[in-house]
Amino acid sequence: MSERRKPYPFDQIEPKWQSLWEESRAFHAPNPGEAGFDSTKPKFYILDMFPYPSGAGLHVGHPEGYTATDIVARYKRASGFNVLHPMGWDAFGLPAEQYAIKTGQHPEITTRANIAKFRMQLKRIGFSYDWEREVSTADPRFFRWTQWIFLQIYNSWFNSETQRAEPISTYRGDDPDSVRLAYVASVAVNWCPELGTVLANEEVIDGKSEVGGFSVVRRPMRQWMLRITAFAERLMDELEPLDWPVGIKLLQRNWIGKSEGAEVQFTVADAGKELEPAESGVGITVFTTRPDTLYGATYMVLAPENPLVDSIAVSEQKSAVQEYREQVAAKSDLERTDLAKEKSGVFTGSYAINPVNGERVPIWIADYVLMGYGTGAIMAVPAHDARDLEFAQRYDLPVRAVVQAPTGAENVGYVGEGAAINSPLLEGLPTVDAKEKIIRWLEERGHGRRTINYKLRDWLFSRQRYWGEPFPIVWREGKHEALAESELPLEPPPLEDFKPTGTGEPPLARAKEWLRYSEAATRETNTMPQWAGSCWYYLRFCDPANDSRFVGEGAERYWMGGDQPAGVDLYVGGTEHAVLHLLYARFWHKVLFDLGHLSKAEPFQRLVNQGMILGEDGRKMSKRWGNVIDPLDVIADYGADAFRCYEMFMGPLEQMKPWSMKGVEGVSRFLARVWRLVLEENQAGDWVRSGLVQEIPPNKRQLKMVHATIKKVSEDIEALSFNTAISQMMVFVNEFTNAPARPVSALRTLLVLLNPFAPHLASELWQRLAQEFPDGESAIEKVPWPQYDPAYLIEDEVEIIIQVNGKLRDRIVVRLNAAEEEMKAAALASAKVQEFVAGKTVRKVVIIPNRLVNIVAN
RNA sequence: GCCAGGGUGGCGAAAUUGGCAGACGCGCCAGACUUAGGAUCUGGUUCCGCAAGGAUUAGGGGUUCGAGUCCCCUCCCUGGUACCA
């Protein structure tokens, strides 16, 4: 490959332009108030999901989104916008720590080296980032403000009346610690013994850790939680006006999982004379989305972990109940959620009273009822719930249909809506009305109330790791308190041994000196999860060097302001962050907004997910298959411009698509054709101006091509349809390659259009043309984006198609805007048409001006 | 199971409001220039057919003068999710 003769000297021009851009600060975006800031221009904030700088370096997947945003950034700059287009590093994270455990190398060293490698690779692709805004989440100047934001959250509560976060000082209750947005709770967490840490639900996949695939067990531990559930409603509602893919919006909505329904209170009946009664009068509250089926509730089920079980189980059943609870506790999450398994449960021996009809219904425990959702208890309506039915059949419990199924369907097993039956209070009412009526009935009697439930849980925010942000919290006499802002940043202590302690005690506990805050107080030893930095990095980019505020007010107002509901105009990244990162970041953003620190309640206006790039064999790229493509290898052989253009030419940005080296070659040929459109090789082997390039006006056909290309490329960039934009430029180049002469003006226009895609090539050719044919502007990135003139796209004549019975039979040329009668006459005169209508009667003639004539005959 | 997105040549893919299916690129075939071609240029290339012509956008049905595009059913693929009451 190294022997390959280069189709054009990209290996010389690419480094040349990269260093010129760097020296001239070509892509630096000044902030309002700074030298060079042009306040007459509108802003455009284009954000990439910043990478975790892994040791493996850049993968071809990264530059796919980055190239797309780079094209938009260069296009927007040329179109008269102040463009914020930054890059940084999501630098805290498990791999560096794991590496440290293995080698003893401090994560900071590993991270710094990896960042240097990533930065070099990105620069080698020629991205137009404003490198003066580079940030790293592991930099104390950055995480100082991550800690500061944590304190904002810690010092806030959610006022349900205003539906906003407010400073804790406005809280009037007795115990502020019970309402803080950051709080400590003992919760059953996902403990991963192998990693020696707890994981968020989102980091556990099928009972295994997302990182490493180690098994995970449930275990109660004291953890920091963030009260994201308080924002559930707003996280759903405020998603609405955003320009996100519908699929991602849906994913977030499903994750939040809003269910409207009612809580219904059942009382535990006297458990029976001969048994030691459960404490009479104990209430069991259930959540249901179908209160209209209350008459069909023939038994109840509690989650095995439900604390009420102790007081409800009668003595004769206690041992069976206890045994079942132990069985369940021993099961891993994976086993428990295994759908293939049969439902199981145990009778508690007690009965509850159904408030609507006074009926005694048995109370069971079963692991298909989860403690973590609703109230940890259900009323079972086996006739209209598949799970309850399965359970009822297994244990021979009564089934009573209370909803009329549509004709043809059995009532039992029907889970849809329909008229209520066997329900005295609700008889005949459709589901919607029946729900309303029964809820009112329950509320009037104090047996229940209307309520809403969410699947979303509070966010488990602490980790037992070394390589993360320490909490700015100290413990004094068993109570937590905030560090003063002046004590930030709180840096992690130097450690030799990064290993998890294995007890759940974080590695920071090893740093005895650091741990001791004062005589009476010790530091919190947990660290924050990797999500913390990425929750707000896009804000820091607005003002990355500010040491007195997390982001300057003016900078925030400018870059995160504007007319739209959210500040970042375009955000491109992988679907893997569809729920977690995007939900967490929106949550933090709302807290900061509510506290008056931000301009908008939402961060990201337009979101686009790039599709995954597969190996040449159509499989996911991985070392295992040996199909991994290294961007630097491709660049060495074909150049950065070919790499960029190929990534965009492969297919639609959002689609999954396989890599093809042949495809790279094809795009590389296209760029070489552009090169040779302007230059030719002389006897000495030097590239000199092609003799065909002349200062002449383009002919009519060429003008049409120029303007059609401006239109197509501009519109396609706006729509992120880069593959078709490139294809239009290919058509342009094919056309001009064959022309006897090449007007300079047309070539210049092409170069400006091509510049966002292949900036090194376009810059070089632009400069050479400027030397041959001097004009006012010497740097292509300063040239305004061309506008097309529709007048050049219109022809005097148009070719229309002639169909007979919908089939194409002929095409003829008519004047533009020819009258219908004229088109009809011309069509009927066609010999081909006559041949096909011979012996038939023309029934109808459909005429679409400037397009077609369809003759219907039989 | 449920939700979402897909299914168009040998391959990656195009196709405004329903209006020439297959732009552009890869691959392949032929030719030109060349000592040479793995460089470059030109032409061809959905399938069947010598041709006229016919068929064709996963499969089936429908609406329409006209459907890749709209409606209904079925099949297949990808992603998400998984007892959420």
PDB file of C-alpha atoms in Angstrom, chain A residues 225-343:
ATOM      1  CA  MET A 225     -29.389   9.581  45.284  1.00  0.00           C
ATOM      2  CA  LEU A 226     -30.563  12.402  43.040  1.00  0.00           C
ATOM      3  CA  ARG A 227     -34.276  13.108  43.052  1.00  0.00           C
ATOM      4  CA  ILE A 228     -34.808  12.965  39.292  1.00  0.00           C
ATOM      5  CA  THR A 229     -38.299  11.504  39.800  1.00  0.00           C
ATOM      6  CA  ALA A 230     -39.493  14.924  40.953  1.00  0.00           C
ATOM      7  CA  PHE A 231     -38.899  16.100  37.404  1.00  0.00           C
ATOM      8  CA  ALA A 232     -40.602  13.152  35.694  1.00  0.00           C
ATOM      9  CA  GLU A 233     -43.533  15.201  34.480  1.00  0.00           C
ATOM     10  CA  ARG A 234     -41.411  18.021  33.123  1.00  0.00           C
ATOM     11  CA  LEU A 235     -38.922  15.647  31.564  1.00  0.00           C
ATOM     12  CA  MET A 236     -41.840  14.300  29.547  1.00  0.00           C
ATOM     13  CA  ASP A 237     -43.669  17.541  28.776  1.00  0.00           C
ATOM     14  CA  GLU A 238     -40.706  19.693  27.881  1.00  0.00           C
ATOM     15  CA  LEU A 239     -39.466  17.062  25.450  1.00  0.00           C
ATOM     16  CA  GLU A 240     -42.391  17.897  23.200  1.00  0.00           C
ATOM     17  CA  PRO A 241     -41.170  21.017  21.354  1.00  0.00           C
ATOM     18  CA  LEU A 242     -37.688  19.631  20.731  1.00  0.00           C
ATOM     19  CA  ASP A 243     -36.561  18.570  17.289  1.00  0.00           C
ATOM     20  CA  TRP A 244     -35.514  15.046  18.201  1.00  0.00           C
ATOM     21  CA  PRO A 245     -36.114  11.774  16.355  1.00  0.00           C
ATOM     22  CA  VAL A 246     -39.551  10.498  17.370  1.00  0.00           C
ATOM     23  CA  GLY A 247     -38.007   7.174  18.324  1.00  0.00           C
ATOM     24  CA  ILE A 248     -35.707   8.791  20.884  1.00  0.00           C
ATOM     25  CA  LYS A 249     -38.495  10.852  22.357  1.00  0.00           C
ATOM     26  CA  LEU A 250     -40.510   7.695  22.720  1.00  0.00           C
ATOM     27  CA  LEU A 251     -37.613   5.861  24.317  1.00  0.00           C
ATOM     28  CA  GLN A 252     -37.313   8.613  26.933  1.00  0.00           C
ATOM     29  CA  ARG A 253     -41.049   8.653  27.503  1.00  0.00           C
ATOM     30  CA  ASN A 254     -41.115   4.884  27.973  1.00  0.00           C
ATOM     31  CA  TRP A 255     -38.186   5.095  30.338  1.00  0.00           C
ATOM     32  CA  ILE A 256     -40.038   7.626  32.458  1.00  0.00           C
ATOM     33  CA  GLY A 257     -43.026   5.318  32.104  1.00  0.00           C
ATOM     34  CA  LYS A 258     -45.958   7.421  33.216  1.00  0.00           C
ATOM     35  CA  SER A 259     -49.094   5.483  34.236  1.00  0.00           C
ATOM     36  CA  GLU A 260     -52.294   7.180  35.274  1.00  0.00           C
ATOM     37  CA  GLY A 261     -54.587   5.325  37.622  1.00  0.00           C
ATOM     38  CA  ALA A 262     -55.642   5.100  41.213  1.00  0.00           C
ATOM     39  CA  GLU A 263     -54.488   3.913  44.568  1.00  0.00           C
ATOM     40  CA  VAL A 264     -57.068   1.730  46.253  1.00  0.00           C
ATOM     41  CA  GLN A 265     -57.002   0.835  49.916  1.00  0.00           C
ATOM     42  CA  PHE A 266     -57.944  -2.634  51.039  1.00  0.00           C
ATOM     43  CA  THR A 267     -58.211  -3.464  54.728  1.00  0.00           C
ATOM     44  CA  VAL A 268     -56.972  -6.747  56.066  1.00  0.00           C
ATOM     45  CA  ALA A 269     -59.873  -8.776  57.373  1.00  0.00           C
ATOM     46  CA  ASP A 270     -59.930 -10.555  60.645  1.00  0.00           C
ATOM     47  CA  ALA A 271     -57.677 -13.408  59.823  1.00  0.00           C
ATOM     48  CA  GLY A 272     -59.922 -16.051  61.332  1.00  0.00           C
ATOM     49  CA  LYS A 273     -60.650 -17.162  64.860  1.00  0.00           C
ATOM     50  CA  GLU A 274     -58.372 -20.129  65.028  1.00  0.00           C
ATOM     51  CA  LEU A 275     -55.353 -18.297  63.672  1.00  0.00           C
ATOM     52  CA  GLU A 276     -53.361 -15.670  65.372  1.00  0.00           C
ATOM     53  CA  PRO A 277     -54.810 -12.740  63.524  1.00  0.00           C
ATOM     54  CA  ALA A 278     -52.818 -10.345  61.588  1.00  0.00           C
ATOM     55  CA  GLU A 279     -53.054  -6.959  63.149  1.00  0.00           C
ATOM     56  CA  SER A 280     -56.608  -6.145  62.262  1.00  0.00           C
ATOM     57  CA  GLY A 281     -57.168  -2.957  60.429  1.00  0.00           C
ATOM     58  CA  VAL A 282     -53.854  -3.057  58.619  1.00  0.00           C
ATOM     59  CA  GLY A 283     -54.351  -1.429  55.244  1.00  0.00           C
ATOM     60  CA  ILE A 284     -52.901  -2.513  51.949  1.00  0.00           C
ATOM     61  CA  THR A 285     -52.713   0.139  49.287  1.00  0.00           C
ATOM     62  CA  VAL A 286     -52.462  -0.980  45.679  1.00  0.00           C
ATOM     63  CA  PHE A 287     -51.836   0.919  42.504  1.00  0.00           C
ATOM     64  CA  THR A 288     -53.905   0.105  39.444  1.00  0.00           C
ATOM     65  CA  THR A 289     -54.369   1.634  36.025  1.00  0.00           C
ATOM     66  CA  ARG A 290     -57.701  -0.156  35.760  1.00  0.00           C
ATOM     67  CA  PRO A 291     -59.753   0.828  38.814  1.00  0.00           C
ATOM     68  CA  ASP A 292     -62.801   0.074  36.642  1.00  0.00           C
ATOM     69  CA  THR A 293     -62.061  -3.623  37.111  1.00  0.00           C
ATOM     70  CA  LEU A 294     -62.248  -3.460  40.897  1.00  0.00           C
ATOM     71  CA  TYR A 295     -65.198  -5.897  40.951  1.00  0.00           C
ATOM     72  CA  GLY A 296     -62.988  -8.416  39.215  1.00  0.00           C
ATOM     73  CA  ALA A 297     -60.309  -8.307  41.920  1.00  0.00           C
ATOM     74  CA  THR A 298     -60.485 -11.830  43.301  1.00  0.00           C
ATOM     75  CA  TYR A 299     -57.220 -11.913  45.201  1.00  0.00           C
ATOM     76  CA  MET A 300     -54.306  -9.688  46.138  1.00  0.00           C
ATOM     77  CA  VAL A 301     -50.574 -10.080  45.784  1.00  0.00           C
ATOM     78  CA  LEU A 302     -47.788  -8.434  47.734  1.00  0.00           C
ATOM     79  CA  ALA A 303     -44.185  -8.303  46.641  1.00  0.00           C
ATOM     80  CA  PRO A 304     -42.206 -10.790  48.768  1.00  0.00           C
ATOM     81  CA  GLU A 305     -40.035  -7.931  50.079  1.00  0.00           C
ATOM     82  CA  ASN A 306     -43.052  -5.894  51.126  1.00  0.00           C
ATOM     83  CA  PRO A 307     -42.613  -5.129  54.853  1.00  0.00           C
ATOM     84  CA  LEU A 308     -46.356  -5.576  55.398  1.00  0.00           C
ATOM     85  CA  VAL A 309     -45.916  -9.279  54.828  1.00  0.00           C
ATOM     86  CA  ASP A 310     -44.627  -9.742  58.379  1.00  0.00           C
ATOM     87  CA  SER A 311     -47.809  -8.466  59.929  1.00  0.00           C
ATOM     88  CA  ILE A 312     -50.119 -10.081  57.431  1.00  0.00           C
ATOM     89  CA  ALA A 313     -48.921 -13.654  57.254  1.00  0.00           C
ATOM     90  CA  VAL A 314     -50.784 -15.840  59.715  1.00  0.00           C
ATOM     91  CA  SER A 315     -48.742 -18.045  61.989  1.00  0.00           C
ATOM     92  CA  GLU A 316     -49.592 -21.276  60.174  1.00  0.00           C
ATOM     93  CA  GLN A 317     -48.311 -19.830  56.949  1.00  0.00           C
ATOM     94  CA  LYS A 318     -45.319 -17.979  58.375  1.00  0.00           C
ATOM     95  CA  SER A 319     -42.767 -20.665  57.657  1.00  0.00           C
ATOM     96  CA  ALA A 320     -43.935 -21.163  54.080  1.00  0.00           C
ATOM     97  CA  VAL A 321     -43.896 -17.409  53.542  1.00  0.00           C
ATOM     98  CA  GLN A 322     -40.449 -17.120  55.060  1.00  0.00           C
ATOM     99  CA  GLU A 323     -39.118 -19.923  52.919  1.00  0.00           C
ATOM    100  CA  TYR A 324     -40.504 -18.328  49.778  1.00  0.00           C
ATOM    101  CA  ARG A 325     -39.014 -14.963  50.647  1.00  0.00           C
ATOM    102  CA  GLU A 326     -35.603 -16.544  51.125  1.00  0.00           C
ATOM    103  CA  GLN A 327     -35.855 -18.326  47.793  1.00  0.00           C
ATOM    104  CA  VAL A 328     -36.653 -15.091  46.063  1.00  0.00           C
ATOM    105  CA  ALA A 329     -33.843 -13.210  47.780  1.00  0.00           C
ATOM    106  CA  ALA A 330     -31.355 -15.816  46.622  1.00  0.00           C
ATOM    107  CA  LYS A 331     -32.360 -15.398  43.007  1.00  0.00           C
ATOM    108  CA  SER A 332     -30.376 -13.066  40.837  1.00  0.00           C
ATOM    109  CA  ASP A 333     -32.204 -10.391  38.934  1.00  0.00           C
ATOM    110  CA  LEU A 334     -31.634 -12.395  35.809  1.00  0.00           C
ATOM    111  CA  GLU A 335     -33.407 -15.448  37.175  1.00  0.00           C
ATOM    112  CA  ARG A 336     -36.189 -13.396  38.560  1.00  0.00           C
ATOM    113  CA  THR A 337     -36.981 -11.636  35.337  1.00  0.00           C
ATOM    114  CA  ASP A 338     -36.691 -14.769  33.292  1.00  0.00           C
ATOM    115  CA  LEU A 339     -40.008 -14.862  31.498  1.00  0.00           C
ATOM    116  CA  ALA A 340     -39.846 -18.502  30.646  1.00  0.00           C
ATOM    117  CA  LYS A 341     -40.262 -19.493  34.243  1.00  0.00           C
ATOM    118  CA  GLU A 342     -43.628 -20.261  35.728  1.00  0.00           C
ATOM    119  CA  LYS A 343     -45.257 -17.894  38.133  1.00  0.00           C
TER     120      LYS A 343
END
